[in-house]
Coordinates of C-alpha atoms and ligand atoms in Angstrom, one line a residue:
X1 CA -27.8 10.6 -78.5
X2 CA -28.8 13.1 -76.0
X3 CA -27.4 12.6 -72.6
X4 CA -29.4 12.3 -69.7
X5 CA -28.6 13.8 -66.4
X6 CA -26.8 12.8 -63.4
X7 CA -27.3 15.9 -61.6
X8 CA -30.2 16.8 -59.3
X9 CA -31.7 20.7 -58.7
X10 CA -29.9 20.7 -55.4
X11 CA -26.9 23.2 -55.5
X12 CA -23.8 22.4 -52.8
X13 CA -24.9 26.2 -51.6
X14 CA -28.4 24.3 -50.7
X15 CA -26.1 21.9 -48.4
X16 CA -24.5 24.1 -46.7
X17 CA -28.3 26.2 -45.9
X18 CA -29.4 22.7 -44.8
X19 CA -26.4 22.4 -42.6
X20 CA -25.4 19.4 -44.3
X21 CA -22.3 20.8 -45.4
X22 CA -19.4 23.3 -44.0
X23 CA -18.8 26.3 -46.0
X24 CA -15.2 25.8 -46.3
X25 CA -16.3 22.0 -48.2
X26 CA -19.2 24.2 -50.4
X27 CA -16.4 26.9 -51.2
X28 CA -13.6 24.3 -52.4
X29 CA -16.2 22.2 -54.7
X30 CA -17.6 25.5 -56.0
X31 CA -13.9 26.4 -57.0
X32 CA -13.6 23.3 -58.9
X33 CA -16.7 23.7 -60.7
X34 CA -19.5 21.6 -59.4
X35 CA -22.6 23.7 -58.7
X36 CA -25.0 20.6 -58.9
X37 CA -25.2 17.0 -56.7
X38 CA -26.0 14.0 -58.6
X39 CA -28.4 11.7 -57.4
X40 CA -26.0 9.3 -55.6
X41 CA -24.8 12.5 -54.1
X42 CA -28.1 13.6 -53.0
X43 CA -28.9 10.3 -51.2
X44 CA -26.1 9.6 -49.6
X45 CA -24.9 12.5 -47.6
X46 CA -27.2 12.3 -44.9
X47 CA -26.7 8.8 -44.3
X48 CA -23.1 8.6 -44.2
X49 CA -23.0 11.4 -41.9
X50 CA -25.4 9.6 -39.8
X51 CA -22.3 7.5 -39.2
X52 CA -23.8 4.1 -40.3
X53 CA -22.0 1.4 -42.5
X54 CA -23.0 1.8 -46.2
X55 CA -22.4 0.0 -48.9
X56 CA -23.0 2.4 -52.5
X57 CA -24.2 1.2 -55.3
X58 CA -25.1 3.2 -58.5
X59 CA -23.9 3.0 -61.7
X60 CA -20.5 3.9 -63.7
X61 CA -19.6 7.3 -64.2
X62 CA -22.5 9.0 -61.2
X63 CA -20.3 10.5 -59.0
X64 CA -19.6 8.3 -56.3
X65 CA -16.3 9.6 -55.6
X66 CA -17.5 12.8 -54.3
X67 CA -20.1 10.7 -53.0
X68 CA -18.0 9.3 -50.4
X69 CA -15.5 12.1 -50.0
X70 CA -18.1 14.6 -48.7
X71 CA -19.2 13.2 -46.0
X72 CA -15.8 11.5 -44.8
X73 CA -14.3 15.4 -44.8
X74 CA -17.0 16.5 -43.1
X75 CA -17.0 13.9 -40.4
X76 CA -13.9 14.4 -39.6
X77 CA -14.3 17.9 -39.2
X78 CA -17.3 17.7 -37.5
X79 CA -15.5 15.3 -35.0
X80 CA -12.6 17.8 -34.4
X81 CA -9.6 15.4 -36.1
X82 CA -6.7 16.7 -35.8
X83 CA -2.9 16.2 -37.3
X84 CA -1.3 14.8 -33.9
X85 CA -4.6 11.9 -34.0
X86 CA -2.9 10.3 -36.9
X87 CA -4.6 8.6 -39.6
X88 CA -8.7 9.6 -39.8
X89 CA -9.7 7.7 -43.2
X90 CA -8.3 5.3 -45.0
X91 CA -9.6 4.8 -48.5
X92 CA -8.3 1.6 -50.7
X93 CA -8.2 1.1 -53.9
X94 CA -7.8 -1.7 -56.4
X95 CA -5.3 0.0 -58.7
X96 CA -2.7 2.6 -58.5
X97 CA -3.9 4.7 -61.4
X98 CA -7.6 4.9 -59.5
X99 CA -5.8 5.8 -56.2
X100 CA -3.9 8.4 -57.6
X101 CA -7.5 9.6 -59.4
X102 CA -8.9 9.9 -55.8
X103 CA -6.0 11.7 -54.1
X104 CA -6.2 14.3 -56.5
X105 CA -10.2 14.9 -56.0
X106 CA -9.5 14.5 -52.4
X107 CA -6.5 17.2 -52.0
X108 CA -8.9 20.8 -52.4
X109 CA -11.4 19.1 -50.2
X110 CA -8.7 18.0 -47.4
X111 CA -7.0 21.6 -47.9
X112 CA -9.8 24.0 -47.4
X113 CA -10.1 22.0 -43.8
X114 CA -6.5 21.9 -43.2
X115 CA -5.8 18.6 -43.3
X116 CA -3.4 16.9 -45.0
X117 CA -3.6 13.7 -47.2
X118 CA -1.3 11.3 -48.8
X119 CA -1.0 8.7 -51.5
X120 CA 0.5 5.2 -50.7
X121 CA 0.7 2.9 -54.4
X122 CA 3.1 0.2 -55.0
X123 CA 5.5 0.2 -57.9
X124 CA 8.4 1.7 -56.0
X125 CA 10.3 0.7 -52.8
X126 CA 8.3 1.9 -49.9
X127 CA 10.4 3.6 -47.8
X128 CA 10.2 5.4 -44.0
X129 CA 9.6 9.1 -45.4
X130 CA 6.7 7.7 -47.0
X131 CA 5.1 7.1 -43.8
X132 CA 5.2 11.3 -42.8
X133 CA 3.0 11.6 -39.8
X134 CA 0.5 14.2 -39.9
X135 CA -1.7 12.7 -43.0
X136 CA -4.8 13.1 -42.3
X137 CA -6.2 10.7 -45.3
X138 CA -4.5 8.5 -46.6
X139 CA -5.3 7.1 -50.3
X140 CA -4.0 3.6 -51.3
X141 CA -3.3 0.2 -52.9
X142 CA -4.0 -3.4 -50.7
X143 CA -0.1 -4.5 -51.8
X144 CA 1.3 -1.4 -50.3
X145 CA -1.1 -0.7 -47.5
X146 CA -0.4 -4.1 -46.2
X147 CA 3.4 -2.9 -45.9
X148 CA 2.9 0.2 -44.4
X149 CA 1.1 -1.2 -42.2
X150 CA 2.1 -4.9 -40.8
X151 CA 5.9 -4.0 -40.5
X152 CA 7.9 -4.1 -43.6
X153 CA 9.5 -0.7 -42.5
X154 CA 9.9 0.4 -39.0
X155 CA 7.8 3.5 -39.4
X156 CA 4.0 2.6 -39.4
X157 CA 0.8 4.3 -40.5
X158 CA -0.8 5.7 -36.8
X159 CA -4.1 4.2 -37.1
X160 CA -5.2 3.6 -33.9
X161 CA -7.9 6.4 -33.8
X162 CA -8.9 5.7 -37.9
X163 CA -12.6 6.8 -37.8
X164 CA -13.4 6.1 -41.6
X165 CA -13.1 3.1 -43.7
X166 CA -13.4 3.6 -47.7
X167 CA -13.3 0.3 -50.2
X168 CA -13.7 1.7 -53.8
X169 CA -14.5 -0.8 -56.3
X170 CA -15.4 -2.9 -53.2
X171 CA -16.5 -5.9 -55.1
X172 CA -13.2 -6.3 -57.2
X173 CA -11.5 -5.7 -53.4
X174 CA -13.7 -8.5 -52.2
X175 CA -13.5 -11.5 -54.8
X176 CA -11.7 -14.0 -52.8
X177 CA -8.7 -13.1 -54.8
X178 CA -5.1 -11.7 -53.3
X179 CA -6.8 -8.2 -52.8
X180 CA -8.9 -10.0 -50.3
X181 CA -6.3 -11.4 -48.4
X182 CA -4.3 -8.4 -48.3
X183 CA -7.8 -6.9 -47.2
X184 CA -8.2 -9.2 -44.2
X185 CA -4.7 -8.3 -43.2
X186 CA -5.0 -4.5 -43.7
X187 CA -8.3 -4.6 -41.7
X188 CA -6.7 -7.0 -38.5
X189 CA -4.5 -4.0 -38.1
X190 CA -7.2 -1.2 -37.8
X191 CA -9.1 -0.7 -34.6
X192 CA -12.0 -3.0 -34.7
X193 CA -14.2 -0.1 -33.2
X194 CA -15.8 3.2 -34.1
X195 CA -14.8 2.5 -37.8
X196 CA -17.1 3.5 -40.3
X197 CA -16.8 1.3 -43.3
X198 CA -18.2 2.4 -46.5
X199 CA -18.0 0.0 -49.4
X200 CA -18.6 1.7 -52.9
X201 CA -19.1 0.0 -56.3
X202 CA -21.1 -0.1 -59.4
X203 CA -21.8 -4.2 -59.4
X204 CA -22.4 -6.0 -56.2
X205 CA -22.3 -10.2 -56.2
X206 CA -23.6 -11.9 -53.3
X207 CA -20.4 -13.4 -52.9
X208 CA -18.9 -10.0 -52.0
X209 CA -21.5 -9.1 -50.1
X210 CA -21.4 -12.3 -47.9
X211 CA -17.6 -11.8 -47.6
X212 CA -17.9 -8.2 -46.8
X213 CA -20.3 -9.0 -43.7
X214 CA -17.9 -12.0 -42.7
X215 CA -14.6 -9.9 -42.7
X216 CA -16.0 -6.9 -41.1
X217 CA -18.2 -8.5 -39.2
X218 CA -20.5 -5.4 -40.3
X219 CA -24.4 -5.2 -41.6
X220 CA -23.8 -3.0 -44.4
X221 CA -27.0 -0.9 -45.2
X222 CA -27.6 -0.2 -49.4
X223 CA -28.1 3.0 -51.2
X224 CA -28.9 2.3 -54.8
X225 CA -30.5 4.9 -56.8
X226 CA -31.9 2.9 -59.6
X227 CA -33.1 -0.5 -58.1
X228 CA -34.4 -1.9 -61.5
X229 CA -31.9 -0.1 -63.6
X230 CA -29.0 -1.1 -65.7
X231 CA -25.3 -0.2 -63.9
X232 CA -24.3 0.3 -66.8
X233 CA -25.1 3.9 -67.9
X234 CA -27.9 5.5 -70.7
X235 CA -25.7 7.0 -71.7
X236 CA -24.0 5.1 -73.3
X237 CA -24.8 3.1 -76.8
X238 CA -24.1 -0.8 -76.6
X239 CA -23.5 -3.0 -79.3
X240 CA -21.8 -6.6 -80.1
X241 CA -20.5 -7.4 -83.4
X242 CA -20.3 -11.5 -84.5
X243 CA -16.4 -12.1 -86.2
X244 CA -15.4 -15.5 -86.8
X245 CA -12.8 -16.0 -85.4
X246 CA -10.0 -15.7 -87.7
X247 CA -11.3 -12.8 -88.4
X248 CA -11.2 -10.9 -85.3
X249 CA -7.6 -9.0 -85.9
X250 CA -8.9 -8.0 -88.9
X251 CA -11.8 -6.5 -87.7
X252 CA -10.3 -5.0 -85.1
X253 CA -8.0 -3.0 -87.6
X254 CA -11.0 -2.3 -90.2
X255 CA -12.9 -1.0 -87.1
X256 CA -10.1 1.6 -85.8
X257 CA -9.4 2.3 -89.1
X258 CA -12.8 4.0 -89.2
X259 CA -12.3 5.8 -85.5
X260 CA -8.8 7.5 -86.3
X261 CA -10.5 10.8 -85.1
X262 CA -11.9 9.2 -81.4
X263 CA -10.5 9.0 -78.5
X264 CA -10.7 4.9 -78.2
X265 CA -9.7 1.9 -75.3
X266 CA -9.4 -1.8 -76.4
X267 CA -10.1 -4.2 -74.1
X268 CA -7.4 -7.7 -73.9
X269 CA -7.4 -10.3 -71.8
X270 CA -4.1 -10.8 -71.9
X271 CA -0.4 -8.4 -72.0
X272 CA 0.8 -10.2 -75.1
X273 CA -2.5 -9.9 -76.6
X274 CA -2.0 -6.1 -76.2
X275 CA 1.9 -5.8 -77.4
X276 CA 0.7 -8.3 -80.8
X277 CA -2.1 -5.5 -81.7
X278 CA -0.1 -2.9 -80.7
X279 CA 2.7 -4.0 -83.5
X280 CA -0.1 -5.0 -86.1
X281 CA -1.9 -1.7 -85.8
X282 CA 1.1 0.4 -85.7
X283 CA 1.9 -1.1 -89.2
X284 CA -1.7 0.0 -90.1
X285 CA -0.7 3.2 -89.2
X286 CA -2.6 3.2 -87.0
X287 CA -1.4 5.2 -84.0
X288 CA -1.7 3.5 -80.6
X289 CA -0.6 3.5 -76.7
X290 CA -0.3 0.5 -74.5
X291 CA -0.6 0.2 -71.0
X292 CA -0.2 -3.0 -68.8
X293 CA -0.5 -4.2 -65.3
X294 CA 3.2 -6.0 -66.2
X295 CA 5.0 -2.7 -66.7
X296 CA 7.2 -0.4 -65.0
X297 CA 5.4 1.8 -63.0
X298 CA 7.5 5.0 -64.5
X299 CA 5.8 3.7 -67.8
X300 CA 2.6 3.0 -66.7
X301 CA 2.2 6.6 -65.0
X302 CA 3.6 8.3 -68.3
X303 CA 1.2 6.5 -70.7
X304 CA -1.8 7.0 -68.3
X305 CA -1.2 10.8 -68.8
X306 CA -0.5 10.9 -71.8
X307 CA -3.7 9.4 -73.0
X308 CA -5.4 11.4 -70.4
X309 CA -4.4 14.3 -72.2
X310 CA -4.9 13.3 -76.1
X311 CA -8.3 14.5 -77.7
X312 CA -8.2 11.4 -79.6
X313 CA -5.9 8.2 -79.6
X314 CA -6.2 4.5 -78.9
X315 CA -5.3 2.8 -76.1
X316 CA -4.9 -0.9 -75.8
X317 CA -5.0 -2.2 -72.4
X318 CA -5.9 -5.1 -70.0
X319 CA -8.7 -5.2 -66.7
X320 CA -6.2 -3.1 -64.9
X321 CA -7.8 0.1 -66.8
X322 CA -11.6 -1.6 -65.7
X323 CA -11.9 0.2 -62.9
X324 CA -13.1 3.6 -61.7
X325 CA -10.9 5.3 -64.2
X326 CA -12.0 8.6 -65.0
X327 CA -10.6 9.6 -68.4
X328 CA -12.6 12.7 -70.3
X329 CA -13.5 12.2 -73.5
X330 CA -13.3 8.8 -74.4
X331 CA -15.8 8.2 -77.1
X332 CA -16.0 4.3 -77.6
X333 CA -15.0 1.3 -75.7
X334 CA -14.1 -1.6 -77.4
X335 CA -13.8 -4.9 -75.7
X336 CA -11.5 -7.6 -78.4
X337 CA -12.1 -10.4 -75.7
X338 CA -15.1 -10.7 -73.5
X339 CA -14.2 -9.8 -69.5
X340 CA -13.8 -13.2 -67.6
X341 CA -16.6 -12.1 -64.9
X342 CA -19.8 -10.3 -66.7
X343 CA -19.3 -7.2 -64.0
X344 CA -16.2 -6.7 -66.1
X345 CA -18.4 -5.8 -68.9
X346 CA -20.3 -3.0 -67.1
X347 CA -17.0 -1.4 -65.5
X348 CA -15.2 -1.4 -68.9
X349 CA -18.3 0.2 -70.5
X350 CA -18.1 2.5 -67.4
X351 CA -15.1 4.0 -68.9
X352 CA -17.0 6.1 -71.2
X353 CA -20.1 8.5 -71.2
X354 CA -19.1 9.8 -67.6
X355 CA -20.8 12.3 -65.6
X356 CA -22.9 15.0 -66.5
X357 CA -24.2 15.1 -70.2
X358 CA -21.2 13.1 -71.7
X359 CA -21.8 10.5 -74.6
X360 CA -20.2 7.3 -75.6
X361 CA -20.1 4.2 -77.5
X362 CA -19.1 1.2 -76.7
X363 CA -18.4 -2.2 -79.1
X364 CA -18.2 -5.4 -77.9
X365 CA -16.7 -8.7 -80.4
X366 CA -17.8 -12.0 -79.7
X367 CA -17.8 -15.3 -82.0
X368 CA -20.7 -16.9 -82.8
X369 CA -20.2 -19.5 -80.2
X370 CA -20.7 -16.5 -77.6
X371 CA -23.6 -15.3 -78.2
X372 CA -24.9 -16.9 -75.5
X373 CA -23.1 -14.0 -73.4
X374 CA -25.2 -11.4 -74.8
X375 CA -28.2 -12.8 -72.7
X376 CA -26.2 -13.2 -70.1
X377 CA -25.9 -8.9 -70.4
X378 CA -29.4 -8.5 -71.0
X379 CA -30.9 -10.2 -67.5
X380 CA -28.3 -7.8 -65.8
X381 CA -30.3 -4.9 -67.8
X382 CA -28.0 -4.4 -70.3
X383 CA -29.3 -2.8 -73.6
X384 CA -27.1 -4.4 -76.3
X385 CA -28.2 -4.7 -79.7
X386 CA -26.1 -6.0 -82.9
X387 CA -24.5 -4.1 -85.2
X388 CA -23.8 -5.7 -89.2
X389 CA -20.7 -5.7 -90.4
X390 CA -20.9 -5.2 -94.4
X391 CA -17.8 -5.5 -95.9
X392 CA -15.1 -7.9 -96.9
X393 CA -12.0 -8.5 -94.4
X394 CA -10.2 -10.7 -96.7
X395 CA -7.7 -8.0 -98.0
X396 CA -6.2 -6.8 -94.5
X397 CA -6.2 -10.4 -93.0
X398 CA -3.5 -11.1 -96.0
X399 CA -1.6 -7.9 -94.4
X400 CA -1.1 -9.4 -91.4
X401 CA -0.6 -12.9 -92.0
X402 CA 2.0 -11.6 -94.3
X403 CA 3.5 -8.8 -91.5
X404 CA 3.7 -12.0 -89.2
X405 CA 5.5 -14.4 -91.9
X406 CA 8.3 -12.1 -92.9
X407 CA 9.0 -10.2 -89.4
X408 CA 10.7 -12.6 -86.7
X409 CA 10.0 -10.3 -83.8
X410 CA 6.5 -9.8 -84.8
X411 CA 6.4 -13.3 -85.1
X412 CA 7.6 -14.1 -81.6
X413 CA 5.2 -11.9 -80.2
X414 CA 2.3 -13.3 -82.3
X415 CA 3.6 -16.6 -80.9
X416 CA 3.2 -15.6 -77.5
X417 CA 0.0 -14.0 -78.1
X418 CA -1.5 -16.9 -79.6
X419 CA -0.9 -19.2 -76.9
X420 CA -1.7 -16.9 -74.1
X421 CA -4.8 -15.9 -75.6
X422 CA -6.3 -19.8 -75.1
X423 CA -4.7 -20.0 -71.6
X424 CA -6.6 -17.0 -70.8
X425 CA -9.5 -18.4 -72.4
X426 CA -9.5 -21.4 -70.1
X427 CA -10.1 -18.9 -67.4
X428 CA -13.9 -18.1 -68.6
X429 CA -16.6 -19.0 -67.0
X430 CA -17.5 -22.2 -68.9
X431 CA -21.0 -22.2 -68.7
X432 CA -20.7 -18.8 -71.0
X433 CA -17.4 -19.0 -73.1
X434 CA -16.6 -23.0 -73.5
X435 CA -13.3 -23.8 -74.4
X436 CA -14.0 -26.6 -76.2
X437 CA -16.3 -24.0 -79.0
X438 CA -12.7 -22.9 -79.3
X439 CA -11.6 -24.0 -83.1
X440 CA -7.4 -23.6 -82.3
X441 CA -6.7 -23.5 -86.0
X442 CA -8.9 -20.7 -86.6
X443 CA -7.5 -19.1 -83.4
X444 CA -4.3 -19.2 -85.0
X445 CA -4.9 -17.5 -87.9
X446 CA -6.0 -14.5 -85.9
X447 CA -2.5 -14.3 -85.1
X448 CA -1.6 -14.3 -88.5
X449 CA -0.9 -17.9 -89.1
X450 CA -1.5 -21.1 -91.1
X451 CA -1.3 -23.4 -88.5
X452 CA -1.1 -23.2 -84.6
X453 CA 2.5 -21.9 -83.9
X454 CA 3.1 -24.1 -80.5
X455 CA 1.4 -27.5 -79.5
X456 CA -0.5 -26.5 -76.4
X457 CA -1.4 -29.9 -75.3
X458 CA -4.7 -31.2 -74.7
X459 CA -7.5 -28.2 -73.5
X460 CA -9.1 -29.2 -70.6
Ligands
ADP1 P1 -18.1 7.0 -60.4 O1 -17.1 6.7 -59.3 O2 -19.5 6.9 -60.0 O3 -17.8 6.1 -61.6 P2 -16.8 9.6 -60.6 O4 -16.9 9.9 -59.1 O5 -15.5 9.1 -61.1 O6 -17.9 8.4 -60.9 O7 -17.4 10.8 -61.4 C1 -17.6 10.7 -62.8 C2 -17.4 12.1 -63.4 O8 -18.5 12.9 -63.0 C3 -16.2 12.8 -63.0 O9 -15.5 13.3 -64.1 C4 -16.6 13.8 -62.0 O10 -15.8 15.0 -62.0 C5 -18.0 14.2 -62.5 N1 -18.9 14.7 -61.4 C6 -19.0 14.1 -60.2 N2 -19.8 14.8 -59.4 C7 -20.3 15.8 -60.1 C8 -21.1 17.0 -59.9 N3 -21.8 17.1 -58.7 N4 -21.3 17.8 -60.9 C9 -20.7 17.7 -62.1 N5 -19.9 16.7 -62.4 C10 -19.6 15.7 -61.4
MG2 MG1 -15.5 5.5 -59.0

C-alpha cells in the first residue's frame, strides 16, 4: 500500500521568508530533519500565533506536536519571555511516556531560543529540586502537576505570568474522569487571564467539548483539516477478524505466530489479561514485552525503550500505550479486546503508519455477538473490512489448556485473567458489547479451562 502524504510544498525556510517563523526555530527543525510542514502544520501556525484559543483536530500520526510547539516557541519569543518570568507554557499530558515524547521534541526548539524546559511525570516522589526555577516550559502529567502546583512541597511552579496553555490528547484529559478533576484544580491555580489555551486531539466528543468551554470558560475555535475524513489514518489497513470466543487465545497465538518478523502491539483491557498472554506466548516461543499502567515506573520507562528500539518484537499492553505514542516502525496493531470508548479504537490504530510515508496494519478481534461494533467504526468513517481466517485452531487450543492444567502459577494467573477480563467487560458500553452476549463457559476456555475457574456471581 502506498502511503499518502502528510506533508505540504511549504518548506520551514518558506516560514521564516513569510516571517512566520524565527530563524533560530527554522535552523533547529532543519537540524532535526524536517524540511516539509504537514497540513495541520500549515493551518495552524498563523492562527495560534494570532493568539486565539484553538482547539486541533486532525488525525493520528499528522504532526500535531510540532503543530503546537511552533507557534508556542515562537510566541514566547516574540513576547520577550524571559527566565526570571517563570513558567511561559505549560503543556499536559495524559501519560508519562507521551510527556516524556514531548519534552524531548520540545528541548532543540526551547534551546536554539535559550530557554529552558523541564519534565514533571509521576512515578517518583516529587521533590523541591524538581521545581528548579528558570524553566521556561514545562511538560507534564495532571497527578504530578496538581502537586507541584497546589502545595504538596513548599517550592511551587511560578506561574503567575503563564502565557500558554497546551492539553494533548485533550479529549482523554476532558472525560469527566480523575484527569478532569485534577484538570479543574491545575487550571484554578493558573492566572485566569492572557492564557492561551490550546486543546489538541485526534477525536473530539461533544461531551469534551462542552466541558472544555465550562472549565475554561473559553470559546474554543476548530482547525480540522479533513472535515469529512476518517481520524483514523489512510494509511493504514483496517481489518476485524470473527473468533468465537473460546477461540480467541488461540488465535491470538496462530496470528503472532505468522508476524515473528513485525514489530507488533496487542491491545488488553485489562493488566492480567496482558501478564496471562504474556506466559502463554512465551511458551509459544513467541518472544514478547509487557508494559502496564500498574508497574513500576523504573520498568515501565525500560520496557518503553526497549521496544522503541527493537526492529521487530511484540508488545502487549493496556490504553495507557493509546495515546500519542510515537513509536517508529510498528507494523500492525492488534487490538485482543475492543476499546471501552470507540475513540479508543482510532488512537490505538494511531499507533502505527505515522507521519510521512509510513505503512501499517492494524487487526482488530471481535466475537460474533460484536459485530455490531464494526458499524459503529464505519459511521465514524472508518474503513474496516473482514479478513477469513482458514485454518483449524483446535491443535494450539489443546497447548494451552494443557500449559494452564499442569502449571500452578500459570494457572493462578489464568485465574485472575479470566475473571478480570468479564469485570472489564461490564465496563462496555452496552448498547455495543452486551454482557449478557457473554457465554462465561466459553470465556473460560479462552483461559484454558473446562469450566469457569471462580463463581463470579450474577452479571448484571
Ligand atoms: P500526532 O500528534 O498528530 O499523532 P506526531 O506529532 O507525534 O503526530 O508526529 C507523527 C510523526 O510525524 C512523528 O514521528 C514526527 O516526527 C513526524 N513529523 C511531524 N512533523 C513532520 C514534518 N514536518 N516532516 C516530517 N515528519 C514529521
Ligand atoms: Mg500527538
Amino acid at each position: 500500500m502506498a502511503g499518502l502524504s502528510i506533508l505540504t510544498n511549504r518548506t520551514f525556510e518558506w516560514l521564516q521568508e513569510k516571517g512566520l517563523c524565527s530563524p533560530a526555530t527554522v535552523a533547529a527543525l532543519i537540524a532535526l530533519g524536517f524540511q516539509r510542514l504537514t497540513t495541520i502544520q500549515l493551518h495552524t501556525l498563523p492562527r495560534l500565533l494570532s493568539e486565539s484559543s484553538t482547539f486541533i483536530h486532525a488525525r493520528t500520526g499528522s504532526g500535531k506536536t510540532l503543530a503546537f510547539l511552533i507557534p508556542t516557541i515562537e510566541r514566547l519569543k516574540a513576547m520577550g519571555f524571559k527566565k526570571s518570568h517563570g513558567v511561559g507554557a505549560l503543556i499536559i499530558s495524559p501519560t508519562r511516556e507521551l510527556a516524556q515524547q514531548i519534552a524531548l521534541v520540545l528541548q532543540p526548539l526551547a534551546e536554539a531560543h535559550g530557554f529552558s524546559s523541564q519534565t514533571l511525570t509521576g512515578g517518583t516522589k516529587l521533590k523541591d529540586e524538581d521545581l528548579k526555577e528558570g524553566n521556561v516550559l514545562v511538560v507534564g502529567t495532571p497527578g504530578r502537576l496538581t502537586d507541584a502546583l497546589t502545595g504538596c512541597n513548599k517550592t511551587h511552579l511560578l506561574v503567575s505570568s503563564l502565557r500558554i496553555l497546551i492539553l494533548d490528547e485533550a479529549d482523554r484529559l476532558l472525560d469527566n474522569g480523575s484527569h478532569t478533576q485534577q484538570l479543574r484544580t491545575i487550571y484554578s491555580a493558573l492566572p485566569q487571564e492572557k492564557v492561551q489555551k490550546i486543546l489538541v486531539s485526534a477525536t473530539v466528543t461533544p461531551g469534551c467539548t462542552q466541558l472544555a468551554k465550562e472549565i475554561f470558560e473559553t470559546k474554543f475555535s476548530f482547525i480540522g483539516v479533513e472535515e469529512k475524513a476518517s481520524s483514523t489514518t489512510a494509511q493504514v489497513k483496517q481489518n476485524y477478524i470473527s473468533v468465537s470466543t473460546s477461540e480467541r487465545t488461540s488465535m491470538l497465538v496462530t496470528v503472532l505466530q505468522t508476524l515473528r518478523k513485525k514489530k507488533v502491539i496487542v491491545f488488553f483491557n485489562s493488566c492480567h489479561s496482558v501478564k496471562f498472554h504474556s506466559q502463554v506466548l512465551s511458551h509459544f516461543k513467541l518472544p514478547v514485552l509487557h508494559c502496564m499502567g500498574q508497574e513500576k515506573q523504573r520498568r515501565r520507562s525500560n520496557i518503553y525503550a526497549k521496544f522503541l528500539a527493537l526492529e521487530r518484537g511484540i508488545l502487549l499492553t493496556t490504553a495507557m500505550a493509546e495515546r500519542g505514542w510515537d513509536i517508529p516502525g510498528v507494523h500492525w496493531i492488534i487490538q485482543y479486546d475492543p476499546p471501552h470508548k470507540p475513540e479508543g479504537y482510532i488512537h490505538r490504530v494511531g499507533r502505527t503508519g505515522r507521519g510521512e510515508g509510513h505503512v501499517g496494519r492494524a487487526l482488530l478481534f471481535l466475537r460474533p455477538e460484536e459485530n455490531h461494533f464494526v458499524e459503529v467504526l464505519k459511521n465514524m468513517n472508518v474503513e474496516i473490512v473482514r479478513l477469513e481466517f482458514q485454518g483449524d485452531l483446535k491443535d494450539v487450543q489443546n497447548k494451552v489448556s494443557s500449559l494452564v492444567a499442569e502449571n500452578v502459577e500459570i494457572k493462578q494467573i489464568a485465574r485472575l485473567a479470566f475473571k478480570k477480563f468479564v469485570r472489564a467487560y461490564q465496563c462496555h458500553d452496552r448498547k455495543i458489547f452486551n454482557i449478557h452476549t457473554l457465554d462465561i463457559n466459553e470465556v473460560s476456555r479462552a483461559f484454558g479451562f473446562m469450566k469457569p475457574p471462580v463463581e463470579l456471581g450474577r452479571l448484571k
